[in-house]
Short mmCIF file of C-alpha atoms in Angstrom, two decimals:
data_model
loop_
_atom_site.label_atom_id
_atom_site.label_comp_id
_atom_site.label_asym_id
_atom_site.label_seq_id
_atom_site.Cartn_x
_atom_site.Cartn_y
_atom_site.Cartn_z
CA MET A 292 65.38 -16.46 54.31
CA SER A 293 68.80 -14.14 54.93
CA ALA A 294 70.63 -12.01 51.95
CA TYR A 295 72.54 -13.67 49.41
CA PHE A 296 75.78 -11.65 50.82
CA THR A 297 77.24 -10.01 53.74
CA CYS A 298 77.00 -6.31 53.90
CA HIS A 299 77.25 -3.59 55.63
CA GLN A 300 73.79 -2.37 57.69
CA SER A 301 74.98 1.20 57.64
CA GLU A 302 75.10 1.26 53.74
CA LEU A 303 71.59 -0.11 53.18
CA SER A 304 69.88 1.92 55.69
CA SER A 305 71.26 4.86 53.59
CA HIS A 306 68.73 4.28 51.31
CA ARG A 307 65.17 4.87 52.22
CA HIS A 308 61.82 3.00 52.09
CA LEU A 309 62.99 -0.16 51.33
CA SER A 310 60.42 -1.93 53.92
CA ASN A 311 58.23 -2.95 50.81
CA CYS A 312 60.17 -5.35 49.20
CA PHE A 313 58.18 -8.37 50.26
CA PRO A 314 55.48 -10.04 47.91
CA PRO A 315 51.81 -9.56 48.56
CA THR A 316 49.83 -12.97 47.93
CA VAL A 317 48.84 -13.25 44.54
CA PHE A 318 47.26 -16.23 43.21
CA CYS A 319 45.62 -15.32 39.65
CA ARG A 320 46.85 -16.55 36.09
CA MET A 321 47.02 -14.93 33.00
CA ALA A 322 45.37 -17.10 29.96
CA GLU A 323 47.31 -16.88 27.37
CA ALA A 324 50.37 -14.70 28.24
CA PRO A 325 52.93 -13.79 25.97
CA MET A 326 56.15 -15.55 26.38
CA SER A 327 58.97 -13.25 26.52
CA CYS A 328 61.34 -11.00 29.04
CA ASP A 329 60.88 -7.08 30.02
CA CYS A 330 63.37 -4.92 30.99
CA PHE A 331 62.61 -1.29 32.85
CA VAL A 332 64.68 1.74 33.50
CA SER A 333 63.61 4.73 35.48
CA LEU A 334 66.25 7.96 35.50
CA PRO A 335 65.07 11.13 37.06
CA PRO A 336 62.82 13.12 36.91
CA GLY A 337 61.03 9.56 36.59
CA SER A 338 62.15 8.47 39.35
CA ARG A 339 61.21 9.52 42.92
CA ASP A 340 64.68 10.31 44.26
CA ASP A 341 68.05 11.25 42.24
CA HIS A 342 68.22 7.59 41.40
CA VAL A 343 68.28 5.29 38.56
CA ILE A 344 65.98 2.61 38.87
CA PHE A 345 66.67 -1.03 36.89
CA GLY A 346 64.37 -3.78 36.35
CA LYS A 347 64.47 -7.17 34.85
CA ASN A 348 61.63 -10.44 34.66
CA ALA A 349 63.56 -13.47 32.91
CA ASP A 350 60.96 -15.31 31.19
CA ARG A 351 62.30 -18.59 30.54
CA PRO A 352 61.53 -22.34 30.40
CA ARG A 353 59.36 -23.16 33.20
CA ASP A 354 61.76 -25.50 34.76
CA GLU A 355 65.06 -23.69 33.92
CA VAL A 356 67.04 -22.98 37.20
CA GLN A 357 68.43 -19.88 37.70
CA GLU A 358 71.02 -19.15 39.62
CA VAL A 359 72.57 -15.94 41.39
CA VAL A 360 76.39 -15.63 41.29
CA HIS A 361 79.41 -13.35 42.19
CA TYR A 362 82.33 -13.32 40.70
CA PRO A 363 84.99 -10.94 42.07
CA ALA A 364 87.38 -8.76 39.43
CA ALA A 365 90.35 -10.60 38.22
CA SER A 366 93.71 -10.73 36.17
CA HIS A 367 94.07 -12.75 33.56
CA PRO A 368 97.67 -13.56 31.74
CA PRO A 369 98.07 -11.60 28.40
CA GLY A 370 97.21 -13.83 25.47
CA SER A 371 94.89 -16.11 27.20
CA THR A 372 91.51 -17.35 26.25
CA LEU A 373 88.04 -17.43 27.53
CA GLU A 374 85.28 -20.33 27.30
CA CYS A 375 82.01 -18.93 26.85
CA THR A 376 78.75 -21.06 26.79
CA TYR A 377 79.89 -22.40 23.52
CA ILE A 378 82.77 -21.17 21.87
CA GLN A 379 86.04 -19.59 22.85
CA ILE A 380 87.18 -16.03 22.72
CA PRO A 381 90.39 -14.24 23.73
CA GLN A 382 90.46 -12.83 27.39
CA ILE A 383 91.51 -9.24 28.33
CA GLU A 384 93.96 -8.29 31.19
CA GLN A 385 91.46 -7.11 33.73
CA THR A 386 87.80 -7.84 33.93
CA HIS A 387 85.42 -6.25 36.53
CA ALA A 388 83.78 -8.12 39.75
CA VAL A 389 80.19 -8.97 38.58
CA VAL A 390 76.66 -10.39 40.09
CA LEU A 391 74.64 -11.98 37.90
CA SER A 392 71.66 -14.14 37.67
CA LYS A 393 71.80 -16.59 34.68
CA PRO A 394 70.21 -19.62 33.79
CA ALA A 395 72.19 -22.40 35.36
CA TRP A 396 73.42 -24.56 32.27
CA MET A 397 75.00 -21.61 30.25
CA TRP A 398 78.18 -19.43 30.77
CA GLY A 399 76.04 -16.40 30.34
CA ALA A 400 73.72 -13.89 31.74
CA GLU A 401 70.19 -13.00 31.89
CA MET A 402 70.89 -10.39 33.96
CA GLY A 403 73.32 -8.44 36.48
CA ALA A 404 75.67 -5.68 37.88
CA ASN A 405 79.19 -4.76 38.13
CA ASP A 406 81.32 -2.81 40.64
CA GLN A 407 81.60 -0.02 38.15
CA GLY A 408 77.60 0.99 38.05
CA VAL A 409 76.49 -0.74 35.78
CA CYS A 410 72.88 -3.20 34.60
CA ILE A 411 72.27 -4.98 31.45
CA GLY A 412 69.57 -7.31 30.74
CA ASN A 413 68.99 -8.70 27.37
CA GLU A 414 65.29 -10.19 25.55
CA ALA A 415 65.21 -12.52 22.66
CA VAL A 416 63.78 -10.41 18.98
CA TRP A 417 63.58 -11.47 15.90
CA THR A 418 64.18 -9.41 12.69
CA ARG A 419 64.39 -9.47 8.47
CA GLU A 420 67.76 -10.64 9.18
CA PRO A 421 68.13 -14.15 8.88
CA ILE A 422 68.93 -16.70 12.13
CA THR A 423 72.73 -18.13 11.71
CA PRO A 424 73.12 -21.56 12.31
CA GLY A 425 75.58 -22.77 14.11
CA GLU A 426 76.98 -21.82 17.62
CA ALA A 427 78.30 -18.45 18.58
CA LEU A 428 77.80 -16.13 21.51
CA LEU A 429 74.34 -16.23 22.85
CA GLY A 430 73.01 -12.72 23.45
CA MET A 431 73.25 -14.23 27.65
CA ASP A 432 76.75 -14.62 27.18
CA LEU A 433 77.32 -10.68 25.82
CA VAL A 434 75.36 -9.29 28.61
CA ARG A 435 77.62 -10.59 30.81
CA LEU A 436 80.96 -9.56 29.13
CA GLY A 437 79.36 -6.49 28.60
CA LEU A 438 79.48 -6.60 32.52
CA GLU A 439 82.95 -7.71 33.01
CA ARG A 440 84.50 -5.51 30.84
CA GLY A 441 82.09 -1.92 30.71
CA ASP A 442 83.03 0.58 33.32
CA SER A 443 79.55 2.42 31.94
CA ALA A 444 76.69 1.91 29.98
CA TRP A 445 78.40 3.23 26.79
CA ALA A 446 81.36 1.34 27.60
CA ALA A 447 79.56 -1.87 27.80
CA LEU A 448 77.50 -1.17 24.85
CA LYS A 449 80.66 -1.24 22.72
CA VAL A 450 82.21 -3.86 24.33
CA ILE A 451 79.10 -5.76 23.49
CA THR A 452 78.94 -4.29 19.66
CA GLY A 453 82.64 -5.20 19.12
CA LEU A 454 82.39 -8.85 20.22
CA LEU A 455 78.99 -9.32 17.40
CA GLU A 456 80.83 -7.64 14.65
CA GLN A 457 83.60 -10.01 15.28
CA HIS A 458 82.39 -13.30 16.33
CA GLY A 459 78.40 -12.83 15.87
CA GLN A 460 75.24 -14.52 18.04
CA GLY A 461 73.57 -17.68 17.78
CA GLY A 462 73.69 -21.24 19.19
CA GLN A 463 71.04 -23.33 21.42
CA CYS A 464 69.42 -20.58 23.76
CA ARG A 465 67.69 -23.37 26.02
CA GLU A 466 68.54 -26.66 27.45
CA ASP A 467 66.93 -28.71 24.77
CA PRO A 468 68.01 -30.56 21.42
CA GLU A 469 65.02 -28.67 19.97
CA PRO A 470 66.59 -25.93 18.07
CA PHE A 471 65.56 -22.39 19.38
CA SER A 472 68.13 -19.23 18.59
CA TYR A 473 66.62 -15.31 18.25
CA HIS A 474 68.68 -12.12 17.82
CA ASN A 475 68.90 -9.81 20.80
CA THR A 476 67.91 -6.74 22.22
CA PHE A 477 69.97 -5.15 25.50
CA LEU A 478 69.14 -2.29 28.21
CA LEU A 479 72.39 -0.62 29.42
CA VAL A 480 71.99 1.50 32.42
CA ASP A 481 74.45 3.27 34.74
CA ARG A 482 74.09 6.13 37.02
CA ASN A 483 73.22 8.78 34.94
CA GLU A 484 71.97 7.14 31.47
CA ALA A 485 70.35 4.38 29.58
CA TRP A 486 70.98 2.61 26.35
CA VAL A 487 68.71 0.47 24.00
CA LEU A 488 70.74 -1.75 21.74
CA GLU A 489 69.08 -3.60 19.21
CA THR A 490 70.13 -6.11 17.40
CA ALA A 491 70.32 -7.81 13.74
CA GLY A 492 72.87 -10.61 13.15
CA ARG A 493 75.75 -9.14 13.37
CA LEU A 494 74.54 -5.37 12.35
CA TRP A 495 73.19 -3.05 15.48
CA VAL A 496 71.13 0.17 16.20
CA ALA A 497 71.51 1.92 19.49
CA GLN A 498 69.27 4.71 21.35
CA LYS A 499 70.55 6.97 23.88
CA VAL A 500 68.10 7.56 27.62
CA THR A 501 69.26 10.25 29.64
CA ASP A 502 65.76 10.93 31.86
CA GLY A 503 62.58 9.79 32.46
CA VAL A 504 61.38 6.03 32.28
CA LYS A 505 61.33 3.57 28.89
CA ASN A 506 60.84 -0.50 28.63
CA ILE A 507 62.00 -3.37 26.44
CA SER A 508 60.44 -6.21 25.37
CA ASN A 509 60.76 -8.66 22.14
CA GLN A 510 60.12 -5.48 19.94
CA LEU A 511 61.96 -3.35 17.55
CA THR A 512 61.77 -0.64 19.58
CA ILE A 513 64.05 2.04 17.93
CA SER A 514 62.85 3.67 14.98
CA THR A 515 63.99 7.33 13.92
CA GLU A 516 65.90 8.71 17.06
CA ILE A 517 69.27 6.77 16.40
CA SER A 518 72.09 7.48 19.19
CA ALA A 519 74.87 5.30 17.01
CA GLU A 520 75.11 2.77 14.92
CA HIS A 521 76.79 -0.27 12.74
CA SER A 522 78.96 1.53 9.77
CA GLU A 523 77.13 -0.88 7.33
CA LEU A 524 73.69 -0.79 9.17
CA ARG A 525 71.85 1.36 6.30
CA SER A 526 73.96 0.20 3.29
CA ALA A 527 72.72 -3.41 3.99
CA ALA A 528 69.47 -3.03 4.23
CA GLN A 529 69.77 -0.46 1.38
CA ALA A 530 71.52 -3.87 -0.49
CA GLN A 531 68.81 -6.06 0.96
CA GLY A 532 66.21 -4.24 -0.67
CA TRP A 533 64.37 -3.27 2.56
CA TRP A 534 65.22 0.25 2.64
CA ASP A 535 65.45 2.73 -1.22
CA GLY A 536 68.14 4.83 0.88
CA GLU A 537 66.02 8.31 0.57
CA GLY A 538 63.97 9.72 3.17
CA GLU A 539 64.01 8.87 7.29
CA PHE A 540 65.41 5.60 8.09
CA ASN A 541 63.64 3.87 10.32
CA PHE A 542 65.38 0.92 11.76
CA SER A 543 62.35 -0.85 13.44
CA GLN A 544 60.35 -0.66 9.98
CA VAL A 545 63.03 -1.32 8.04
CA PHE A 546 64.06 -4.21 10.03
CA TYR A 547 60.90 -5.82 11.38
CA PRO A 548 60.29 -9.45 10.02
CA GLU A 549 58.21 -9.96 7.67
CA ARG A 550 56.60 -13.14 9.10
CA PRO A 551 57.25 -12.41 13.05
CA PRO A 552 57.07 -15.61 15.55
CA ALA A 553 53.48 -15.60 17.28
CA ARG A 554 55.68 -15.42 20.59
CA MET A 555 57.01 -11.44 19.21
CA GLU A 556 53.72 -10.73 18.44
CA LEU A 557 51.51 -11.51 21.34
CA ALA A 558 54.59 -9.43 23.39
CA LYS A 559 53.64 -6.17 21.87
CA GLN A 560 50.68 -6.26 24.44
CA ARG A 561 53.34 -6.70 27.13
CA TYR A 562 55.58 -4.27 25.87
CA LYS A 563 52.57 -1.92 26.21
CA GLY A 564 51.20 -2.92 29.54
CA GLY A 565 55.06 -2.23 30.74
CA THR A 566 54.92 0.86 28.74
CA GLU A 567 51.80 2.07 30.93
CA LEU A 568 52.63 0.96 34.19
CA LEU A 569 55.76 2.86 34.23
CA GLN A 570 53.95 6.25 33.10
CA GLU A 571 51.26 5.71 35.51
CA HIS A 572 54.07 5.62 38.26
CA ASP A 573 56.17 8.78 35.87
CA GLY A 574 57.97 10.69 38.42
CA SER A 575 57.42 8.47 41.44
CA VAL A 576 59.12 5.12 40.38
CA THR A 577 61.06 4.28 43.66
CA ALA A 578 62.76 0.27 43.98
CA GLU A 579 59.68 -1.12 45.09
CA VAL A 580 57.71 0.39 42.61
CA MET A 581 60.01 -1.23 40.17
CA MET A 582 58.99 -4.65 42.72
CA SER A 583 55.35 -4.25 41.79
CA ILE A 584 55.56 -4.11 37.80
CA LEU A 585 57.82 -7.09 37.64
CA ARG A 586 54.95 -8.60 40.04
CA ASP A 587 51.97 -7.58 38.06
CA LYS A 588 50.46 -10.28 36.01
CA LEU A 589 47.33 -9.05 35.19
CA SER A 590 49.72 -7.30 31.92
CA GLY A 591 51.49 -10.43 31.62
CA ILE A 592 54.93 -8.81 32.88
CA CYS A 593 54.75 -11.69 36.06
CA MET A 594 54.57 -14.42 33.34
CA ASP A 595 53.01 -18.12 33.42
CA SER A 596 51.99 -19.40 29.94
CA GLY A 597 52.66 -23.07 28.99
CA GLY A 598 56.02 -24.07 29.20
CA PHE A 599 57.18 -20.52 30.48
CA CYS A 600 57.24 -17.99 33.34
CA THR A 601 59.45 -15.85 35.04
CA THR A 602 61.99 -17.73 36.14
CA GLY A 603 64.29 -15.27 38.38
CA SER A 604 63.62 -11.01 39.15
CA MET A 605 66.18 -8.52 39.71
CA VAL A 606 65.79 -4.78 40.40
CA SER A 607 68.85 -2.29 40.88
CA ILE A 608 68.71 1.58 42.45
CA LEU A 609 71.78 3.09 41.22
CA PRO A 610 71.82 6.67 43.11
CA ARG A 611 73.52 9.67 41.00
CA ASP A 612 75.76 10.64 44.01
CA ASN A 613 78.74 8.29 43.61
CA SER A 614 79.56 8.33 47.75
CA LEU A 615 76.33 5.87 47.68
CA PRO A 616 76.49 2.42 47.09
CA CYS A 617 74.48 0.57 44.31
CA ILE A 618 71.90 -1.74 45.45
CA HIS A 619 70.86 -4.65 43.50
CA PHE A 620 68.16 -7.43 44.36
CA PHE A 621 67.35 -10.46 43.21
CA THR A 622 64.66 -13.47 43.64
CA ALA A 623 66.72 -16.13 42.47
CA THR A 624 62.95 -18.16 42.62
CA PRO A 625 60.51 -17.98 40.45
CA ASP A 626 57.50 -15.84 40.24
CA PRO A 627 58.51 -12.93 41.56
CA SER A 628 54.90 -12.35 42.97
CA ARG A 629 55.68 -15.30 45.32
CA SER A 630 59.38 -14.27 46.09
CA ILE A 631 61.42 -12.43 48.21
CA PHE A 632 63.71 -9.48 46.34
CA LYS A 633 67.40 -10.17 48.47
CA PRO A 634 70.06 -7.68 48.38
CA PHE A 635 73.54 -7.52 47.28
CA ILE A 636 75.99 -5.06 47.59
CA PHE A 637 79.24 -4.75 46.50
CA SER A 638 82.08 -4.68 48.79
CA ASN A 639 85.55 -5.83 50.14
CA CYS A 640 83.80 -8.61 52.02
CA SER A 641 81.22 -10.28 49.87
CA THR A 642 80.91 -13.19 50.66
CA PRO A 643 79.20 -15.70 48.09
CA VAL A 644 75.67 -17.38 49.65
CA LEU A 645 76.42 -21.17 47.97
CA ARG A 646 72.28 -21.75 48.52
CA VAL A 647 71.58 -20.06 45.60
CA VAL A 648 74.27 -21.36 43.07
CA SER A 649 73.71 -24.72 41.62
CA PRO A 650 75.90 -27.47 41.22
CA GLU A 651 78.15 -28.17 38.19
CA PHE A 652 78.78 -31.32 36.16
CA GLY A 653 81.79 -30.37 35.05
CA PRO A 654 82.76 -32.34 31.32
CA ASP A 655 80.04 -34.93 32.10
CA ASP A 656 77.78 -31.68 31.78
CA PRO A 657 74.81 -32.42 28.74
CA VAL A 658 76.15 -28.75 27.24
CA ARG A 659 79.63 -29.76 27.43
CA ARG A 660 78.96 -33.19 25.28
CA GLN A 661 78.76 -33.67 21.95
CA PRO A 662 76.19 -33.73 20.70
CA ARG A 663 74.06 -31.35 23.19
CA PHE A 664 71.59 -31.69 25.84
CA GLN A 665 71.01 -35.11 25.07
CA SER A 666 69.87 -35.73 28.51
CA GLN A 667 68.49 -33.33 31.91
CA VAL A 668 70.41 -33.05 34.90
CA ASP A 669 69.26 -31.70 38.47
CA ARG A 670 70.49 -28.18 38.44
CA ARG A 671 68.37 -26.76 41.45
CA HIS A 672 70.31 -25.07 43.99
CA ASP A 673 68.99 -25.28 47.35
CA LEU A 674 66.87 -22.18 48.26
CA TYR A 675 64.87 -23.33 44.75
CA LYS A 676 64.26 -26.47 46.28
CA ALA A 677 62.71 -24.62 49.37
CA HIS A 678 61.15 -22.66 46.84
CA GLU A 679 59.94 -25.82 45.56
CA VAL A 680 57.94 -26.67 48.78
CA ALA A 681 56.90 -23.78 50.01
CA LEU A 682 54.07 -23.96 46.64
CA HIS A 683 53.53 -27.51 47.10
CA THR A 684 52.67 -26.85 51.12
CA MET A 685 50.58 -23.43 49.69
CA GLU A 686 48.67 -25.26 47.40
CA THR A 687 47.66 -28.48 48.81
CA ASN A 688 47.23 -26.79 52.24
CA PRO A 689 46.38 -22.92 51.50
CA VAL A 690 44.74 -21.85 55.16
CA GLY A 691 47.51 -22.19 57.82
CA SER A 692 46.91 -23.69 61.37
CA ASP A 693 46.06 -19.88 62.51
CA GLY A 694 43.10 -19.68 60.07
CA GLN A 695 45.06 -17.34 57.82
CA PRO A 696 45.52 -18.14 53.87
CA ARG A 697 50.01 -19.66 53.44
CA THR A 698 52.57 -17.37 51.70
CA VAL A 699 55.23 -18.10 49.84
CA GLN A 700 58.64 -16.16 50.60
CA ASN A 701 62.08 -17.10 49.65
#
């Protein structure tokens, strides 16, 4: 299977040790695996080379299709508006080029990168702040907005927090009429640093990471090491009686829900497993190592549990040397242990491959019609369909004509 977009071979060859982007054959499943996503970053000296390495698995409803789409940089008329998944907001005059791995039904994205060397991924989280009813910006909308408008991880964080404070977050987070909403945590990464951003309604707190390895899952991980915060964060916690205003302020303790959802409790295992895998490779993390972590089934990071599974995966190499291009790898198919990570490089000649883009349904899309989600449409793109066929062949005929086990590599 060819790469998603055309790119220069000389650019790819400037990065070493990219030959192991293909998965081993893995058949085991993890029973009772928690339902969550995972984001990872390695910064030197955690990385083997002078690269920042980003990785994310998107764990979503099993039948949800994730597409990989590229949007070029664009200019917009002053005063124009932007239609996100559910609401409209003012558009800015200039947006960056982005490549996104996104659920095909929504405007926003689970993860992606821009042409400024910024990567962002998000995770679901629940806090003491109640989920506000009604429609607002999804966390996935904020991922895309941060990438389109931010030229660094910090700039993207300011974009997200500004929009969060102005428009709030909320709305149905899956293509189904049964209510399912959450708040969000984000991992924002560029060539020099990373930021963990954790939110509770319109409130937020952030932690800067400048070296080593870090992962996030469906957990509040920021305790007392706070680098930036909402101006009313502590006063709001004090007004609710969650903090007495004295002593050290520990965000994760103050805002952790009294009755956390089961998925948030179960995700503690995955968060711990991800931390252990990163620490095991601390000082030697490469793109291949990050892919192997995303393919790890024993930890539950490569997830297959009930109605949820890993529906898409991403790994990015962000060299500290600005003369070298960033390389972003996407699967566009479920289960990274049975998928190939395919490369994308921003260039003036990037050409989208429609095989990884889902069909559009315009105003008749069940997401746009009111009431929403009253019917289903077939959002499968060509690569997704080919992956399904390959999986069926492997499962019904596990041994090929040469007597060797079949493998799926799409």
